[in-house]
Amino acid sequence: MASATIPHMAARYPPNEEREVALCAAYEAAFGAVPSGVASAPGRVNLIGEHIDYSGYGVLPMALAHDVRVAYGLGQSDGGDAGEPRQGFVFSVANIDGDRYPPAELAHGGLDDAVLDKGAHSWANYVFAGYKGVLDAVAEGSRDEEPLGVALNVMIDGKVPPGSGLSSSSALVCASMLAAAAGFGCSTKYSPAEFASMAAGAERYTGVEGGGMDQAISMMARAGSALYIEFDPVRGTPVALPPDAVFVVAHSQVAANKYYSQYNLRVVETRLAARILAAHHAVAEPDACRTLAAAAAAAGLDLAGAEQAVDDALVKDKLYSIAEVAAMLDLSAAEVVAGYAANGALAGVPADEPRLALHARATHVYSEARRVAHFRAVCASGADDALAELGRIMDASHASCAQLFDCSCAELDALVASSRAAGALGARLTGAGWGGCTVSLVAHSQLDSFLEHLAQSHYGMSADEAAAANVLFASAPGSGACVIEF
Ligand code: ADP
Ligand code: NG1
Ligand code: MG
């Protein structure tokens, strides 16, 4: 049964766990007060279903043990009493790794002037985004004349490798959101699914037009199973993985920052493909088809039918220009950009430049959604050859990501090849790609030899050294976000 709220645990202060001791000491040093609690949220590894959440299709991630922790406490109000609301709210943000992530503040007088600068990448924006997501939710239930905000201090300690496709960004947004919600006194008011949806919307304030997978698994995970996550509305179904399967994460050692990647461009390509499919099938409300899932549903197509429809409506291997798409949709080029290219994804692209690989992107999405269904069916089957079949599905996913979605890179492809040579039954990139990590499926009996072989062949070190360097580790389905209150 899904839990009604994010788990809250009471704990004595000072804590005795090593990481929490250091985090709380850093908080005390920075803010001269004792924190009220610590919110934590995990990163994840996605097993199958890449780049399809923002097209409305279900995905299958599991939470990692690696998490982001946020110590929080109310700041000083103007009157000097902790927690007293005031007209000018200050949200003070600091990081245990202050050299890399310097302190920052979001000062505002209400909802309207709590604005993030999407035009620049800043680590603190992910923290501000979590706070602003709570502010938005609180604003819905408040009266206009109420000053809205809370004076809050937070200290961050993140252990999810950043820019690695393991969702450090969403772990940071989710943990920050829960810390802010605790500050606002509403951290038990929303369900994990509601928080997941709030956090997915909030992370878009950073300028990345993401789906909802990462926030959903971080808020909703339960130890012991992967989660099949569906959208609109967000919901999760636990999936038991075969007992002899181990999923191993390996790092390509290429950093992949989503803010600077082609991520938003992919979102636009899938949206445009959806709109063209809807027009091709003369559906009743084509403008309502913002995702490939919506377009297939409106046209009454199952996934195999949708893949066929892509062949009928779009030209294989063709790169479309904005002007060509505009002509197909009976719009101007400016209307295409204004209506479909969120967060400046087409900024600076000349209207007649052939840039949009619509057939390939849509074919990936529909075929990947089929692979997710196949993967779940194999997990449920208990068949003798289940692991071999899951491995084949993962291999096919990687090929589709690399060839059709163009989100791999030479280093990821090489790591996938090394992983197979080391004994993986299947391997693929995980997360957005263009660097970051792979996930490999390994039979439990082969785990030690796989880790040793891959560590030596790919990283030139022992398995223990690779684990210590956080570049190669076996993962088990971890638990979701929680709040510890002192
Ligand atoms: P991913 O989610 O795959 O790790 P993203 O590019 O989406 O990659 O997010 C990485 C960004 O998240 C970093 O550039 C940084 O701004 C922020 N971030 C992640 N972890 C931390 C951390 N521990 N402290 C501060 N910022 C972090
Ligand atoms: P990463 O690479 O972990 O930031 C991103 C998106 C997901 C999903 C995957 C690709 C965000 C917050 N995350 O993950 O929604 O689209 O890429 O499957 O944008
Ligand atoms: Mg991310």
Coordinates of C-alpha atoms and ligand atoms in Angstrom, one line a residue:
M1 CA 0.0 0.0 0.0
A2 CA 1.3 3.5 -0.8
S3 CA 2.2 5.5 2.3
A4 CA -0.1 8.5 2.9
T5 CA 2.7 10.9 3.8
I6 CA 6.5 11.2 3.5
P7 CA 7.9 9.2 6.5
H8 CA 8.8 11.5 9.4
M9 CA 11.0 10.2 12.2
A10 CA 11.8 11.8 15.6
A11 CA 15.4 11.8 16.6
R12 CA 17.5 13.2 19.5
Y13 CA 19.9 16.1 19.0
P14 CA 22.8 16.0 18.5
P15 CA 22.7 13.0 16.1
N16 CA 25.3 10.2 16.3
E17 CA 25.5 9.1 12.7
E18 CA 28.7 10.3 11.2
R19 CA 27.3 12.1 8.2
E20 CA 24.5 13.7 10.2
V21 CA 27.0 14.9 12.8
A22 CA 29.1 16.7 10.2
L23 CA 26.0 18.1 8.5
C24 CA 24.5 19.5 11.7
A25 CA 27.9 20.9 12.8
A26 CA 28.2 22.7 9.4
Y27 CA 24.7 24.1 9.9
E28 CA 25.5 25.3 13.4
A29 CA 28.8 26.9 12.2
A30 CA 27.0 28.7 9.3
F31 CA 23.8 29.8 11.0
G32 CA 24.7 30.0 14.7
A33 CA 21.7 27.8 15.7
V34 CA 20.6 24.2 15.9
P35 CA 18.8 22.8 12.9
S36 CA 15.2 21.7 13.4
G37 CA 15.6 18.6 11.2
V38 CA 17.1 16.9 8.2
A39 CA 15.2 16.1 5.0
S40 CA 16.7 13.5 2.7
A41 CA 15.9 12.3 -0.8
P42 CA 17.7 9.6 -2.9
G43 CA 19.0 9.5 -6.4
R44 CA 18.0 6.7 -8.7
V45 CA 19.0 4.4 -11.5
N46 CA 16.6 4.0 -14.3
L47 CA 16.4 0.3 -15.4
I48 CA 14.3 0.8 -18.6
G49 CA 12.3 3.6 -20.2
E50 CA 14.6 6.4 -21.2
H51 CA 13.5 9.8 -22.4
I52 CA 9.8 8.7 -22.5
D53 CA 8.5 10.2 -19.2
Y54 CA 8.0 13.6 -20.9
S55 CA 6.2 11.9 -23.7
G56 CA 3.7 10.5 -21.1
Y57 CA 4.9 6.9 -21.0
G58 CA 5.7 4.9 -17.9
V59 CA 9.3 4.2 -16.7
L60 CA 11.0 1.8 -14.3
P61 CA 13.6 3.3 -12.0
M62 CA 14.8 2.2 -8.5
A63 CA 16.1 4.4 -5.8
L64 CA 19.8 4.4 -4.9
A65 CA 21.3 4.4 -1.4
H66 CA 23.1 7.6 -2.5
D67 CA 21.1 10.6 -1.3
V68 CA 21.0 14.4 -0.7
R69 CA 20.4 15.6 2.8
V70 CA 19.3 19.0 3.8
A71 CA 19.5 20.3 7.4
Y72 CA 17.0 23.0 7.9
G73 CA 15.9 25.5 10.5
L74 CA 13.8 28.7 10.7
G75 CA 15.8 31.9 10.2
Q76 CA 15.7 35.1 12.3
S77 CA 12.7 37.3 11.6
D78 CA 13.0 41.2 11.7
G79 CA 11.6 41.1 15.3
G80 CA 14.4 38.7 16.4
D81 CA 12.1 35.8 17.2
A82 CA 12.9 32.6 15.3
G83 CA 10.2 31.7 12.9
E84 CA 8.1 34.9 13.0
P85 CA 6.8 35.7 9.5
R86 CA 8.0 39.0 8.1
Q87 CA 7.5 41.0 4.9
G88 CA 11.0 40.3 3.5
F89 CA 11.7 36.6 3.6
V90 CA 15.2 35.3 3.3
F91 CA 15.9 31.7 2.3
S92 CA 19.6 31.2 3.0
V93 CA 21.3 28.3 1.3
A94 CA 24.7 26.8 2.1
N95 CA 26.6 23.6 1.1
I96 CA 28.9 21.4 3.1
D97 CA 31.2 21.6 0.0
G98 CA 31.3 25.4 0.1
D99 CA 34.2 25.8 -2.3
R100 CA 32.4 24.1 -5.1
Y101 CA 28.9 25.3 -4.2
P102 CA 29.1 28.8 -2.6
P103 CA 26.3 30.2 -0.3
A104 CA 23.4 32.0 -1.8
E105 CA 20.2 33.7 -0.8
L106 CA 16.7 34.1 -2.2
A107 CA 15.2 37.2 -0.7
H108 CA 11.6 38.0 -1.5
G109 CA 8.5 39.7 -0.2
G110 CA 5.9 37.2 -1.5
L111 CA 5.2 34.8 -4.3
D112 CA 5.5 37.1 -7.3
D113 CA 9.1 38.3 -6.6
A114 CA 10.5 34.8 -5.6
V115 CA 11.9 34.4 -9.1
L116 CA 14.7 32.2 -10.3
D117 CA 17.1 33.2 -13.0
K118 CA 16.7 30.5 -15.6
G119 CA 19.2 32.2 -17.9
A120 CA 22.2 31.0 -15.8
H121 CA 23.0 27.7 -14.3
S122 CA 23.5 27.8 -10.6
W123 CA 23.5 25.0 -8.0
A124 CA 21.4 27.0 -5.6
N125 CA 18.6 27.3 -8.2
Y126 CA 17.8 23.6 -7.5
V127 CA 17.3 24.4 -3.8
F128 CA 15.4 27.6 -4.6
A129 CA 13.2 25.6 -7.0
G130 CA 12.2 23.2 -4.1
Y131 CA 11.3 26.2 -1.9
K132 CA 9.4 27.9 -4.7
G133 CA 7.4 24.7 -5.4
V134 CA 6.2 24.8 -1.8
L135 CA 5.5 28.5 -2.0
D136 CA 3.3 27.9 -5.1
A137 CA 1.4 25.1 -3.3
V138 CA 0.9 27.2 -0.1
A139 CA -0.2 30.2 -2.2
E140 CA -3.1 28.2 -3.7
G141 CA -4.7 28.0 -0.3
S142 CA -3.9 31.4 1.1
R143 CA -5.6 34.8 0.9
D144 CA -4.1 37.5 -1.4
E145 CA -3.2 39.9 1.4
E146 CA -1.2 37.4 3.4
P147 CA 2.5 37.8 3.2
L148 CA 3.8 34.6 1.8
G149 CA 7.1 32.9 2.6
V150 CA 9.3 31.7 5.5
A151 CA 12.7 32.8 6.8
L152 CA 14.6 29.5 6.4
N153 CA 18.2 28.4 6.6
V154 CA 19.5 25.2 4.9
M155 CA 22.8 23.3 4.8
I156 CA 23.2 20.7 2.0
D157 CA 25.2 17.5 1.9
G158 CA 24.8 15.6 -1.4
K159 CA 26.2 12.2 -2.1
V160 CA 24.6 11.5 -5.5
P161 CA 27.4 11.9 -8.1
P162 CA 26.3 15.1 -9.9
G163 CA 25.9 15.2 -13.7
S164 CA 25.9 11.4 -13.9
G165 CA 22.4 10.5 -14.9
L166 CA 21.7 9.3 -11.4
S167 CA 19.4 12.3 -10.7
S168 CA 21.4 14.4 -8.3
S169 CA 19.4 17.4 -9.4
S170 CA 16.1 15.9 -8.5
A171 CA 17.4 14.5 -5.2
L172 CA 18.5 18.0 -4.4
V173 CA 15.1 19.6 -5.4
C174 CA 13.1 16.9 -3.5
A175 CA 15.1 17.2 -0.3
S176 CA 15.1 21.0 -0.5
M177 CA 11.3 20.9 -1.1
L178 CA 10.7 18.7 2.0
A179 CA 13.0 21.0 4.1
A180 CA 11.0 24.0 2.9
A181 CA 7.7 22.2 3.5
A182 CA 8.8 21.4 7.0
G183 CA 9.6 25.1 7.5
F184 CA 6.2 26.1 6.2
G185 CA 4.7 23.4 8.5
C186 CA 3.1 21.4 5.7
S187 CA 5.5 18.5 5.2
T188 CA 2.7 16.0 6.2
K189 CA 0.0 17.8 4.3
Y190 CA 0.7 16.3 0.9
S191 CA 1.1 12.7 -0.2
P192 CA 4.4 11.4 -1.7
A193 CA 2.7 11.5 -5.1
E194 CA 1.6 15.1 -4.6
F195 CA 5.1 16.1 -3.6
A196 CA 6.5 14.2 -6.6
S197 CA 4.2 16.2 -8.9
M198 CA 5.1 19.5 -7.1
A199 CA 8.8 18.7 -7.4
A200 CA 8.6 17.9 -11.1
G201 CA 7.0 21.2 -11.8
A202 CA 9.4 23.0 -9.5
E203 CA 12.5 21.6 -11.1
R204 CA 11.4 23.2 -14.4
Y205 CA 12.1 26.6 -12.7
T206 CA 15.8 25.7 -13.2
G207 CA 15.4 25.8 -17.0
V208 CA 15.3 22.1 -17.7
E209 CA 12.0 21.0 -19.2
G210 CA 12.1 17.5 -17.5
G211 CA 9.6 14.7 -17.2
G212 CA 8.5 13.5 -13.8
M213 CA 10.4 10.3 -13.3
D214 CA 13.2 11.4 -11.0
Q215 CA 11.1 13.3 -8.5
A216 CA 8.6 10.5 -8.5
I217 CA 11.1 7.8 -7.6
S218 CA 12.8 10.0 -5.1
M219 CA 9.6 10.9 -3.2
M220 CA 7.8 7.6 -3.7
A221 CA 10.3 4.7 -3.6
R222 CA 10.0 1.9 -1.2
A223 CA 13.0 -0.4 -0.3
G224 CA 13.1 -3.7 -2.0
S225 CA 11.3 -3.0 -5.3
A226 CA 11.7 -1.0 -8.4
L227 CA 8.8 1.3 -9.2
Y228 CA 6.8 1.4 -12.4
I229 CA 5.9 5.1 -12.6
E230 CA 3.0 6.4 -14.7
F231 CA 2.1 10.0 -15.3
D232 CA -1.0 12.3 -15.4
P233 CA -1.5 11.8 -12.6
V234 CA 1.8 10.5 -11.2
R235 CA 1.4 7.0 -9.6
G236 CA 3.7 4.1 -8.8
T237 CA 3.4 0.4 -8.8
P238 CA 6.1 -1.7 -7.1
V239 CA 7.8 -4.2 -9.4
A240 CA 9.6 -7.2 -7.9
L241 CA 12.9 -7.8 -9.8
P242 CA 14.1 -11.4 -10.4
P243 CA 15.9 -12.5 -7.2
D244 CA 19.0 -13.5 -9.1
A245 CA 19.3 -10.2 -10.9
V246 CA 21.8 -7.5 -9.8
F247 CA 21.9 -4.1 -11.4
V248 CA 25.3 -2.5 -11.5
V249 CA 26.0 1.2 -12.1
A250 CA 29.2 2.2 -13.9
H251 CA 30.4 5.8 -14.6
S252 CA 31.6 6.8 -18.1
Q253 CA 33.7 9.5 -16.4
V254 CA 32.1 12.1 -18.7
A255 CA 30.1 14.8 -16.8
A256 CA 26.7 15.4 -18.3
N257 CA 25.0 18.6 -17.1
K258 CA 21.4 18.7 -18.3
Y259 CA 21.3 22.4 -18.3
Y260 CA 23.8 22.6 -21.1
S261 CA 22.7 19.5 -23.0
Q262 CA 20.3 18.9 -25.8
Y263 CA 17.7 17.8 -23.3
N264 CA 15.2 20.6 -23.9
L265 CA 15.7 20.2 -27.7
R266 CA 14.6 16.5 -27.4
V267 CA 11.5 17.6 -25.5
V268 CA 10.6 20.0 -28.3
E269 CA 11.3 17.3 -31.0
T270 CA 8.9 14.9 -29.3
R271 CA 6.2 17.6 -28.8
L272 CA 6.4 18.5 -32.5
A273 CA 6.3 14.9 -33.6
A274 CA 3.2 14.4 -31.4
R275 CA 1.5 17.5 -33.0
I276 CA 2.3 16.3 -36.5
L277 CA 1.0 12.8 -35.8
A278 CA -2.2 14.3 -34.4
A279 CA -2.7 16.4 -37.5
H280 CA -1.9 13.4 -39.8
H281 CA -4.7 11.5 -38.0
A282 CA -7.1 14.4 -38.1
V283 CA -7.8 14.0 -34.4
A284 CA -10.5 16.3 -32.9
E285 CA -8.2 18.5 -30.8
P286 CA -4.7 18.3 -32.2
D287 CA -3.4 21.2 -30.1
A288 CA -4.2 19.2 -27.0
C289 CA -1.7 16.5 -28.1
R290 CA 1.4 17.8 -26.3
T291 CA 2.9 14.4 -25.9
L292 CA 3.4 11.3 -28.1
A293 CA 1.2 9.3 -25.6
A294 CA -1.6 11.9 -26.0
A295 CA -1.3 11.8 -29.8
A296 CA -1.4 8.0 -29.9
A297 CA -4.4 7.9 -27.5
A298 CA -6.3 10.6 -29.5
A299 CA -5.7 8.6 -32.7
G300 CA -6.8 5.4 -31.1
L301 CA -3.4 3.7 -31.7
D302 CA -1.6 1.1 -29.6
L303 CA 2.2 1.3 -29.4
A304 CA 2.7 -0.9 -32.5
G305 CA 0.2 1.1 -34.4
A306 CA 1.8 4.3 -33.3
E307 CA 5.2 3.2 -34.6
Q308 CA 3.6 2.5 -37.9
A309 CA 1.9 5.9 -37.9
V310 CA 5.3 7.5 -37.4
D311 CA 6.4 5.9 -40.7
D312 CA 3.3 7.2 -42.4
A313 CA 3.4 10.8 -41.1
L314 CA 7.2 11.5 -41.0
V315 CA 10.1 10.8 -43.3
K316 CA 12.8 8.4 -42.0
D317 CA 16.3 9.8 -41.5
K318 CA 15.1 13.3 -42.5
L319 CA 16.1 16.4 -40.5
Y320 CA 13.2 18.9 -40.5
S321 CA 13.6 22.6 -40.2
I322 CA 11.3 24.9 -38.1
A323 CA 10.0 26.3 -41.3
E324 CA 9.0 22.9 -42.7
V325 CA 7.3 21.9 -39.4
A326 CA 5.5 25.3 -39.4
A327 CA 4.2 24.6 -43.0
M328 CA 3.0 21.1 -42.0
L329 CA 1.1 22.6 -39.0
D330 CA -0.2 25.6 -40.8
L331 CA 1.6 27.9 -38.4
S332 CA 4.3 30.5 -38.7
A333 CA 7.9 29.6 -37.6
A334 CA 7.5 32.1 -34.8
E335 CA 4.4 30.4 -33.6
V336 CA 6.2 27.0 -33.6
V337 CA 8.9 28.4 -31.4
A338 CA 6.6 30.2 -29.1
G339 CA 4.2 27.3 -28.7
Y340 CA 6.6 24.4 -28.5
A341 CA 10.1 25.4 -27.5
A342 CA 10.1 25.9 -23.8
N343 CA 13.1 27.3 -22.0
G344 CA 14.7 28.7 -25.1
A345 CA 15.4 25.2 -26.7
L346 CA 15.3 26.6 -30.3
A347 CA 16.9 29.9 -29.5
G348 CA 19.3 30.9 -32.2
V349 CA 18.3 28.0 -34.6
P350 CA 17.6 29.6 -38.0
A351 CA 14.1 28.7 -39.3
D352 CA 15.4 27.0 -42.4
E353 CA 18.1 25.0 -40.7
P354 CA 17.4 21.2 -40.9
R355 CA 17.8 20.3 -37.2
L356 CA 14.8 18.3 -36.0
A357 CA 15.1 14.4 -36.2
L358 CA 11.4 13.9 -35.7
H359 CA 11.0 10.4 -37.2
A360 CA 13.9 9.0 -35.2
R361 CA 12.8 10.6 -31.9
A362 CA 9.2 9.4 -32.1
T363 CA 10.3 5.9 -33.2
H364 CA 12.5 5.7 -30.1
V365 CA 9.8 6.8 -27.8
Y366 CA 7.1 4.3 -29.0
S367 CA 9.6 1.4 -29.2
E368 CA 11.0 2.2 -25.7
A369 CA 7.5 2.3 -24.2
R370 CA 7.0 -1.2 -25.7
R371 CA 10.3 -2.3 -24.1
V372 CA 9.1 -1.1 -20.7
A373 CA 5.9 -3.2 -21.0
H374 CA 8.0 -6.2 -22.2
F375 CA 10.5 -5.8 -19.3
R376 CA 7.7 -5.7 -16.7
A377 CA 6.0 -8.8 -18.3
V378 CA 9.3 -10.7 -18.1
C379 CA 9.8 -9.7 -14.4
A380 CA 6.3 -11.0 -13.7
S381 CA 6.8 -14.2 -15.6
G382 CA 9.3 -15.9 -13.4
A383 CA 10.6 -17.7 -16.6
D384 CA 13.8 -19.6 -16.5
D385 CA 15.4 -17.4 -19.1
A386 CA 14.1 -14.2 -17.6
L387 CA 17.5 -12.6 -17.0
A388 CA 18.7 -13.3 -20.5
E389 CA 15.6 -11.7 -22.0
L390 CA 15.8 -8.7 -19.7
G391 CA 19.4 -8.3 -20.9
R392 CA 18.3 -8.3 -24.5
I393 CA 15.7 -5.6 -23.8
M394 CA 18.3 -3.4 -22.1
D395 CA 20.7 -3.9 -25.1
A396 CA 17.9 -2.9 -27.5
S397 CA 17.2 0.2 -25.3
H398 CA 20.8 1.3 -25.5
A399 CA 20.9 0.9 -29.3
S400 CA 17.7 2.9 -29.6
C401 CA 19.0 5.7 -27.3
A402 CA 22.3 5.8 -29.3
Q403 CA 21.0 5.5 -32.8
L404 CA 17.5 7.1 -32.7
F405 CA 17.6 9.4 -29.8
D406 CA 21.2 10.4 -30.2
C407 CA 21.8 10.7 -26.4
S408 CA 24.8 8.5 -26.0
C409 CA 28.5 9.3 -26.6
A410 CA 31.6 7.3 -27.4
E411 CA 32.6 6.8 -23.8
L412 CA 29.2 5.4 -22.9
D413 CA 29.2 3.1 -25.9
A414 CA 32.6 1.9 -24.9
L415 CA 31.5 1.3 -21.3
V416 CA 28.5 -0.7 -22.5
A417 CA 30.8 -2.8 -24.7
S418 CA 33.2 -3.4 -21.8
S419 CA 30.4 -4.3 -19.5
R420 CA 29.1 -6.9 -21.9
A421 CA 32.6 -8.3 -22.4
A422 CA 32.9 -8.5 -18.5
G423 CA 29.9 -10.7 -18.3
A424 CA 26.8 -8.4 -18.2
L425 CA 23.6 -10.0 -19.7
G426 CA 22.7 -6.5 -21.0
A427 CA 23.8 -2.9 -20.5
R428 CA 22.6 0.5 -21.4
L429 CA 23.0 4.2 -20.6
T430 CA 20.8 5.4 -17.7
G431 CA 19.3 8.8 -17.2
A432 CA 19.5 11.5 -19.9
G433 CA 22.8 10.3 -21.3
W434 CA 25.5 12.3 -23.3
G435 CA 27.8 11.1 -20.5
G436 CA 27.1 9.9 -17.0
C437 CA 26.4 6.3 -16.1
T438 CA 25.4 2.9 -17.5
V439 CA 23.4 0.2 -15.8
S440 CA 24.2 -3.4 -16.4
L441 CA 22.3 -6.5 -15.6
V442 CA 24.4 -9.2 -14.0
A443 CA 23.5 -12.6 -12.6
H444 CA 24.1 -12.7 -8.9
S445 CA 26.4 -15.7 -9.2
Q446 CA 28.6 -13.7 -11.7
L447 CA 28.7 -10.4 -9.7
D448 CA 32.1 -10.6 -8.1
S449 CA 33.8 -11.7 -11.4
F450 CA 31.9 -9.0 -13.3
L451 CA 33.0 -6.2 -11.0
E452 CA 36.6 -7.4 -10.9
H453 CA 36.8 -7.8 -14.7
L454 CA 35.2 -4.5 -15.5
A455 CA 37.1 -2.6 -12.8
Q456 CA 40.4 -3.9 -14.3
S457 CA 39.5 -3.7 -18.0
H458 CA 37.8 -0.3 -18.0
Y459 CA 39.2 1.6 -15.0
G460 CA 42.6 -0.1 -14.5
M461 CA 41.9 -0.6 -10.8
S462 CA 40.5 -3.3 -8.4
A463 CA 36.8 -3.6 -7.8
D464 CA 37.2 -2.2 -4.2
E465 CA 39.1 0.8 -5.6
A466 CA 36.4 1.4 -8.2
A467 CA 33.7 1.2 -5.5
A468 CA 35.6 3.6 -3.3
A469 CA 35.9 6.0 -6.2
N470 CA 32.1 5.7 -6.8
V471 CA 32.6 4.7 -10.4
L472 CA 31.4 1.1 -10.1
F473 CA 28.8 -0.2 -7.7
A474 CA 26.0 -2.8 -7.4
S475 CA 22.7 -1.2 -6.4
A476 CA 19.7 -2.6 -4.6
P477 CA 16.2 -0.9 -4.6
G478 CA 16.4 1.7 -1.9
S479 CA 13.8 3.7 0.0
G480 CA 12.4 7.1 -0.8
A481 CA 12.6 10.5 0.8
C482 CA 12.1 11.1 4.5
V483 CA 12.3 13.8 7.2
I484 CA 14.1 13.5 10.5
E485 CA 12.8 15.9 13.2
F486 CA 15.0 16.9 16.2
Ligands
ADP1 P1 22.0 14.6 -12.8 O1 20.7 14.9 -12.3 O2 22.0 13.6 -13.8 O3 23.0 14.4 -11.7 P2 21.9 17.4 -13.7 O4 22.6 18.1 -14.7 O5 20.4 17.3 -13.9 O6 22.5 15.9 -13.6 O7 22.1 18.0 -12.3 C1 23.4 18.3 -11.8 C2 23.4 19.6 -11.1 O8 22.7 19.5 -9.9 C3 24.8 20.1 -10.7 O9 25.5 20.8 -11.8 C4 24.5 21.0 -9.5 O10 24.1 22.3 -10.0 C5 23.4 20.3 -8.9 N1 23.8 19.4 -7.8 C6 23.8 18.1 -7.7 N2 24.3 17.6 -6.6 C7 24.7 18.7 -5.8 C8 25.2 18.9 -4.5 N3 25.6 17.9 -3.7 N4 25.4 20.2 -4.1 C9 25.1 21.2 -4.9 N5 24.5 21.1 -6.1 C10 24.3 19.9 -6.6
NG1_2 P1 18.8 13.0 -15.4 O1 19.8 12.8 -16.4 O2 18.9 12.2 -14.2 O3 18.7 14.5 -15.0 C1 16.6 13.3 -17.0 C2 15.2 13.8 -16.6 C3 14.2 12.7 -16.5 C4 14.2 11.8 -17.7 C5 15.7 11.3 -18.0 C6 15.7 10.5 -19.3 C7 15.0 15.8 -15.2 C8 14.9 16.3 -13.8 N1 15.3 14.5 -15.4 O4 17.3 12.7 -16.0 O5 12.9 13.3 -16.4 O6 13.6 12.4 -18.9 O7 16.5 12.4 -18.2 O8 15.0 9.4 -19.2 O9 14.8 16.5 -16.2
MG3 MG 19.0 15.8 -13.3

